Coordinates of C-alpha atoms in Angstrom, one line a residue:
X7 CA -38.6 -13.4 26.4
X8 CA -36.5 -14.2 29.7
X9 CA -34.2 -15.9 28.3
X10 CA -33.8 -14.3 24.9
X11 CA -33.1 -11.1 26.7
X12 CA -30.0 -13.4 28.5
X13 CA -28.7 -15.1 26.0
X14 CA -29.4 -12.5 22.4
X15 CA -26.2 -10.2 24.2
X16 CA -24.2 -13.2 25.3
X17 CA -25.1 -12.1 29.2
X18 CA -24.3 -14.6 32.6
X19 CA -26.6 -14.5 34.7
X20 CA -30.5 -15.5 35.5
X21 CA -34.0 -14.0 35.3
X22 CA -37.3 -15.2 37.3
X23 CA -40.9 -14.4 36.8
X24 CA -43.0 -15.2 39.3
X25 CA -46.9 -14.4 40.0
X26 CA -47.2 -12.9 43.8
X27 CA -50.3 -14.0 44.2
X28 CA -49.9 -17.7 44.3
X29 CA -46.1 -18.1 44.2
X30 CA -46.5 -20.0 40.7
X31 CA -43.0 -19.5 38.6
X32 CA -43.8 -17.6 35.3
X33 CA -40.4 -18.2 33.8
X34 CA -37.2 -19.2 34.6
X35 CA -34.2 -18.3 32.6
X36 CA -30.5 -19.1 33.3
X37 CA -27.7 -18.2 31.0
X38 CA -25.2 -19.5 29.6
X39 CA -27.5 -22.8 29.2
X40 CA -27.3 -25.8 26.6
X41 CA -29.8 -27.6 24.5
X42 CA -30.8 -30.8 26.6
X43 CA -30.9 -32.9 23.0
X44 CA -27.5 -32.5 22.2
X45 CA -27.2 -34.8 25.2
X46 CA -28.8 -38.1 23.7
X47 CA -27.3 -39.5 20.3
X48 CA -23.6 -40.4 19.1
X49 CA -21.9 -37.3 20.5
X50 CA -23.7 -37.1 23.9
X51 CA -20.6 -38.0 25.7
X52 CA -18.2 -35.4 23.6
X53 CA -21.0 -32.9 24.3
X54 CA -21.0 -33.8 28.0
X55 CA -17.6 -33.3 28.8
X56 CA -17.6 -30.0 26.7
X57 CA -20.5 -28.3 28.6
X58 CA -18.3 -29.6 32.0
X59 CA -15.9 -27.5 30.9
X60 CA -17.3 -24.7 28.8
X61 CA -16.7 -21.2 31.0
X62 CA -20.1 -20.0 32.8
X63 CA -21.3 -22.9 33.9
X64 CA -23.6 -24.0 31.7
X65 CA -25.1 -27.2 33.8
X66 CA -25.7 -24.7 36.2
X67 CA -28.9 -23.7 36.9
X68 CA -28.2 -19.7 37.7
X69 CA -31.7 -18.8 39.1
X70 CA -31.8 -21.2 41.9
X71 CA -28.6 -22.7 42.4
X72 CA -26.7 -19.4 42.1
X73 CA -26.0 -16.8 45.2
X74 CA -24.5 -13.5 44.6
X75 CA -24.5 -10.2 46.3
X76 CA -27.1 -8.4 45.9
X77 CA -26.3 -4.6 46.4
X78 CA -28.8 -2.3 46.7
X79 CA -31.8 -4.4 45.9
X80 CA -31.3 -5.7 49.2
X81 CA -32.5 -1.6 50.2
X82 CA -35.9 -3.0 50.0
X83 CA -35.6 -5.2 53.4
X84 CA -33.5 -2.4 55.0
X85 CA -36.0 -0.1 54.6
X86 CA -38.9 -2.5 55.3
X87 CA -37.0 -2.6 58.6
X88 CA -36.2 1.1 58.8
X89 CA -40.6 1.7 58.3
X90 CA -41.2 -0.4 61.3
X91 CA -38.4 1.1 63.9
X92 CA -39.2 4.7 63.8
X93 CA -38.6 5.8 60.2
X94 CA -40.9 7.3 57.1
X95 CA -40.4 8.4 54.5
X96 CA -39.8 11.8 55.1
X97 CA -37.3 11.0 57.3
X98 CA -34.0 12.7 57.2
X99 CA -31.0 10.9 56.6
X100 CA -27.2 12.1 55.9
X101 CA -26.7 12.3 51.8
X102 CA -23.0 12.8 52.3
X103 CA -20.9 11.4 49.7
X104 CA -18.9 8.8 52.3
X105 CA -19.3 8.4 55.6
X106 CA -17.2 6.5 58.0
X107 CA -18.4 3.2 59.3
X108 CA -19.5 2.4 62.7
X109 CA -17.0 1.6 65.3
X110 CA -13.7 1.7 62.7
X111 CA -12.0 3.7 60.4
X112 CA -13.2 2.6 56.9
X113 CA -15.3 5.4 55.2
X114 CA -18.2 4.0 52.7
X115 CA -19.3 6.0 49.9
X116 CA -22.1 6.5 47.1
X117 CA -22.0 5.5 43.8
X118 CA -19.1 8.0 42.2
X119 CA -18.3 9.2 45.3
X120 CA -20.7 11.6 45.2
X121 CA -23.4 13.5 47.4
X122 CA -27.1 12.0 47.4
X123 CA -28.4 14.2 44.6
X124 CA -26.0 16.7 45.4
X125 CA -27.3 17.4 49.2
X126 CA -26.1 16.8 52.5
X127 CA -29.4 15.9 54.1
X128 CA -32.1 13.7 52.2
X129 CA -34.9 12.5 53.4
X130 CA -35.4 8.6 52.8
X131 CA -38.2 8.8 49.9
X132 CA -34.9 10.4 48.2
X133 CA -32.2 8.0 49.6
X134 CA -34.3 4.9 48.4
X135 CA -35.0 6.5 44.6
X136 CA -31.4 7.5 44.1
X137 CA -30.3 4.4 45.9
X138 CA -27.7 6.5 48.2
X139 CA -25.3 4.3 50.2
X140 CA -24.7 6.2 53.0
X141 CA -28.4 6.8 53.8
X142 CA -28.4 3.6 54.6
X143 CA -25.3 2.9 56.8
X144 CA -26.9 5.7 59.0
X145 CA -30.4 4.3 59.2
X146 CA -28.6 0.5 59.6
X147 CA -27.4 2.2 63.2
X148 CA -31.5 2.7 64.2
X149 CA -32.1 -0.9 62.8
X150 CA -29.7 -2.8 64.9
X151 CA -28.4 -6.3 63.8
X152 CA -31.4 -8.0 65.0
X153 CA -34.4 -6.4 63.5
X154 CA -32.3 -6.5 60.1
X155 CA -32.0 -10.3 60.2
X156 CA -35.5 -10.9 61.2
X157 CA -36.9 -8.7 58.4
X158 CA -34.7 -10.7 55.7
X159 CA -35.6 -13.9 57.0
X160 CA -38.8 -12.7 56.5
X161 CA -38.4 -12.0 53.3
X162 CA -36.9 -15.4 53.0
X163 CA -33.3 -14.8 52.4
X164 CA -31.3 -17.7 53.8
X165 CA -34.2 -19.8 52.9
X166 CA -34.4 -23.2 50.8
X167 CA -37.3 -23.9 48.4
X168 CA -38.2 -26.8 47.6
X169 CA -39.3 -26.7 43.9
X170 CA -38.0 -30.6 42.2
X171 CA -34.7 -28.7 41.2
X172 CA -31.2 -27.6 42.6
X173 CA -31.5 -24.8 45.2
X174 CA -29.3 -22.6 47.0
X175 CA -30.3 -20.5 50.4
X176 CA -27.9 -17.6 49.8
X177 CA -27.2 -15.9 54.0
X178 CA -27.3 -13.1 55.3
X179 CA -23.8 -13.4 56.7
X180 CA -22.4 -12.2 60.3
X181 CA -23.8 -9.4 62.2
X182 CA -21.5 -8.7 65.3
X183 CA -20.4 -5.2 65.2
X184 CA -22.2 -2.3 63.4
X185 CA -19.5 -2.4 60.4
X186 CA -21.1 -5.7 59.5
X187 CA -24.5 -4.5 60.0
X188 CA -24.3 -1.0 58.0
X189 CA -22.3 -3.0 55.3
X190 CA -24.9 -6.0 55.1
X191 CA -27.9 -3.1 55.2
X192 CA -25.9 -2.1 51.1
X193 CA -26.3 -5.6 50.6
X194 CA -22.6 -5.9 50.2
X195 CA -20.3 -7.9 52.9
X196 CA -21.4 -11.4 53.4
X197 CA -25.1 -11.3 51.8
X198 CA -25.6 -13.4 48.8
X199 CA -29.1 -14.2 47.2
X200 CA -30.7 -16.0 43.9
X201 CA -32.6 -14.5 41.2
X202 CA -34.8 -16.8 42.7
X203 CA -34.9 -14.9 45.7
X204 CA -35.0 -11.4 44.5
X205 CA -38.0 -12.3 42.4
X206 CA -39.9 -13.6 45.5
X207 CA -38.4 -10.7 47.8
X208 CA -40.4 -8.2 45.0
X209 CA -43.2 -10.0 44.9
X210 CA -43.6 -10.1 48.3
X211 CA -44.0 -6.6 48.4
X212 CA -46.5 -6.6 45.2
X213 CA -48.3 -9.1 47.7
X214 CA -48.8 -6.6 50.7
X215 CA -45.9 -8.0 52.6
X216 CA -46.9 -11.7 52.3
X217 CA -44.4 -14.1 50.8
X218 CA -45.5 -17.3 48.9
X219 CA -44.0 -20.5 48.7
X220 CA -42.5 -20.5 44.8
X221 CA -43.2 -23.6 42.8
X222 CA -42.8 -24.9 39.2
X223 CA -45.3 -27.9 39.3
X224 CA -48.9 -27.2 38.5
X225 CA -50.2 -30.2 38.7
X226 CA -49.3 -33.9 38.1
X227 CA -51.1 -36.7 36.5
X228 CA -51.3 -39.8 35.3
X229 CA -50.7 -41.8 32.0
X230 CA -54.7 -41.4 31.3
X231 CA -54.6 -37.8 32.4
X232 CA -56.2 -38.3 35.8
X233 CA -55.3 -35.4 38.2
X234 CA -53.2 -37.0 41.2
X235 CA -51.8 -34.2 42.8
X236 CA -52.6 -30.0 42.3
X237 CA -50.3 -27.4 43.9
X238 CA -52.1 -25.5 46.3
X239 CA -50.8 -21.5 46.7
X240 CA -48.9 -21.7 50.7
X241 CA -48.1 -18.8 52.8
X242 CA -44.0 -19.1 53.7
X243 CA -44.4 -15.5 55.9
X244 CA -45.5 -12.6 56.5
X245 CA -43.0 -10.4 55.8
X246 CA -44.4 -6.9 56.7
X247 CA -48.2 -5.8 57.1
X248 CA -49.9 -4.3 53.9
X249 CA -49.3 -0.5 55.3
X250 CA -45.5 -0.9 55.1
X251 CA -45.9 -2.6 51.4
X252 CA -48.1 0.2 50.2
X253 CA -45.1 2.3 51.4
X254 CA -42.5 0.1 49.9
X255 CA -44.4 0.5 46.5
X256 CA -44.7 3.7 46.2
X257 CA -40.5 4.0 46.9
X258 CA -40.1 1.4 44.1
X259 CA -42.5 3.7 41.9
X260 CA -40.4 6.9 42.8
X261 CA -37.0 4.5 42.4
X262 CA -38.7 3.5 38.5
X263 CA -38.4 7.2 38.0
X264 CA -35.6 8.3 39.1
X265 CA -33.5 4.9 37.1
X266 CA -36.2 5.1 34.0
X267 CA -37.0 8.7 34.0
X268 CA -40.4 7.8 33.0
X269 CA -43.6 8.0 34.5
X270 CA -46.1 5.8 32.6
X271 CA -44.7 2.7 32.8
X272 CA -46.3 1.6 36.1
X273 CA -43.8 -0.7 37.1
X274 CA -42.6 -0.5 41.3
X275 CA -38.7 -1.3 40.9
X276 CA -35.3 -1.4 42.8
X277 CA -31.9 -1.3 40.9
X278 CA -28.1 -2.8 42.3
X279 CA -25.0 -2.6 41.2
X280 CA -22.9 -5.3 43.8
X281 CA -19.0 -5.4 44.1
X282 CA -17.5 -8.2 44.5
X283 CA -14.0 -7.7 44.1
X284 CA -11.4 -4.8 43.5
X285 CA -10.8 -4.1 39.7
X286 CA -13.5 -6.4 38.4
X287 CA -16.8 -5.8 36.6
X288 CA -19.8 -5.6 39.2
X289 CA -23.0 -8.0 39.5
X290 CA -26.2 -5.5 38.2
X291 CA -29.8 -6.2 39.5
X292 CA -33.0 -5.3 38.9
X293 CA -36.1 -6.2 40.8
X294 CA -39.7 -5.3 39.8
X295 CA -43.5 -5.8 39.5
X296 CA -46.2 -4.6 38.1
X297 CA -49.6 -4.2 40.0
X298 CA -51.7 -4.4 37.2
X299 CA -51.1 -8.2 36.3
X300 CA -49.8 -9.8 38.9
X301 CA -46.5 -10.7 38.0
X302 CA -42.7 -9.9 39.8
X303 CA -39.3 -10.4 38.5
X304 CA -35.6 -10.5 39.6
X305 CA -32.5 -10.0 37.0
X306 CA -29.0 -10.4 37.5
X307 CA -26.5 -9.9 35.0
X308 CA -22.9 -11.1 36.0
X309 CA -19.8 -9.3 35.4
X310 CA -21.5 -6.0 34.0
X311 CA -22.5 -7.7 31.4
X312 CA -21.1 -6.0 28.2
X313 CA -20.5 -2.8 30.3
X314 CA -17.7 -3.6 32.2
X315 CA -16.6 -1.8 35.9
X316 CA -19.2 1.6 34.3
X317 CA -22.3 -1.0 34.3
X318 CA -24.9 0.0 36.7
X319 CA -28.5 -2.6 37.2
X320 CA -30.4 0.4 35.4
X321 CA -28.4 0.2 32.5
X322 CA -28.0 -3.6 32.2
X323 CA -30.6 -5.3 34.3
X324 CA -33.3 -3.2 33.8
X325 CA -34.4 -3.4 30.0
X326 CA -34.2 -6.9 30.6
X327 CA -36.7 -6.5 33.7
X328 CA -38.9 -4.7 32.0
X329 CA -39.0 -6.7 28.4
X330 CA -40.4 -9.6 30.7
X331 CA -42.7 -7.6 32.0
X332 CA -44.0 -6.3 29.1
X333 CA -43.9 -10.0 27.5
X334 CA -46.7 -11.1 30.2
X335 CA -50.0 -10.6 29.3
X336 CA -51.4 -12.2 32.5
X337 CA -53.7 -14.9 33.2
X338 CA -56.0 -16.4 30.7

């Protein structure tokens, strides 16, 4: 289903399901790809040099080796640090449609350039569902540059894994002046994950605020089919305590809504639309999971897909999100 959903509209980019229990990767899809056979036989070496060549990267493995910014998904951690340094969610917060970045000139705006759901004062329960940008750069000021970087290290960004394939940490990037800060809190500036990553930074939440080690190998055995080695679940951090998850989820429920207009699909769910350049299409993310069987996901689509500068995560990212949800019929 993961990769179907990739590959049937001719996207780049990458999707990961993983369970939040264990840390156990569900699926792994990366896009464009190549069929591994073509590689063997009397054309293996024509083949090889095509792929080399062929735009998107096909050799590439997009969900782990792959860093990109993450826009607005990267709200979850911000506001995991926002819940523990004073905030709620019925905190107010500025819903202006730009506002000018600490210590310079530069105004930041919302998506449009317009005001958070047409107000000037939201509180954060609103900011977080309409994913309003400069919510954010104001709360980034109450966070500080410390307390951000500890709460996404927490939720492992900047971290390797080590899973028997190619992997990339992504960073959080500098955080001297509060520009920097109220720009990386957007998940914009210098902050690049992995579908990888944004699967495990959901799941952490589905997993009241503790992050698992991801891994690919169940088990391995022998030529006879003795068991020599079991992956046992591990515990890479405690991200946040299970009170500030159980708020988290309930945001990502209200954030479902407001991108899905739907309430019966009982998926918790962040959207991102990332810039990464003037004039070209953006990255669009979508991060999810659904309570009821155990299972998170992170989807990126590069280049707005088929969308082009209009595409948003909820439009691209999400159907694909929530077709791999659906897929999953949990544990047998």
């Amino acid at each position: 289903a993961a990769y179907d959903q990739l590959a049937g509209p001719g996207y780049k980019g990458a999707a990961v399901a993983i369970q939040p229990s264990t840390g156990k990767v569900l699926a792994m899809a990366s896009s464009p790809s190549f069929n591994v056979s073509d590689l063997v036989g009397g054309q293996a070496a024509e083949t090889w040099d095509q792929l080399q060549n062929q735009e998107g990267n096909p050799l590439i493995n997009h969900a782990t080796q792959e860093t990109l910014p993450p826009g607005s998904i990267f709200k979850i951690i911000t506001t995991a640090a926002g819940l523990n340094n004073g905030y709620d969610p019925n905190s107010t917060l500025t819903g202006a449609a730009s506002i000018t970045l600490p210590d310079t000139v530069t105004e930041l705006t919302n998506y449009g350039n317009q005001a958070c759901g047409g107000a000037d004062s939201v509180t954060l329960q609103t900011a977080f569902a309409l994913s309003c940008n400069t919510a954010f750069v104001e709360m980034s000021e109450g966070i500080g540059a410390d307390e951000l970087r500890k709460y996404a290290e927490g939720f492992g960004v900047g971290e390797k894994y080590s899973l028997g394939v190619e992997t990339s940490s992504g960073a959080l990037g500098e955080l001297s002046d509060g520009a920097q800060v109220a720009q990386s809190a957007i998940g914009q500036r210098d902050v690049t994950m992995s579908a990888l990553q944004a699967a495990v930074m959901a799941a952490t939440v589905a997993n009241k605020g503790k992050r698992m080690e991801p891994y690919l190998i169940n088990r391995i055995t022998d030529a006879q089919m003795n068991e020599l080695r079991t992956t046992q679940p591990r515990l890479a951090a405690e991200a946040i305590n299970e009170d500030t998850a159980n708020t988290l989820t309930d945001l990502m429920f209200a954030s479902e809504r407001s991108t899905w207009g739907y309430d019966g699909n009982g998926f918790a769910s962040k959207t991102g639309t990332a810039e990464h350049g003037e004039g070209l299409a953006p990255h669009v993310w979508y991060v999810a999971f659904d309570p009821e069987k155990d299972i998170a996901v992170g989807v990126v689509v590069k280049d707005g897909g088929n969308l082009g500068e209009g595409a948003t995560g909820g439009q691209v990212s999400g159907p694909i999100g929530r077709a791999i949800l659906r897929a999953y019929g949990g544990e047998q």
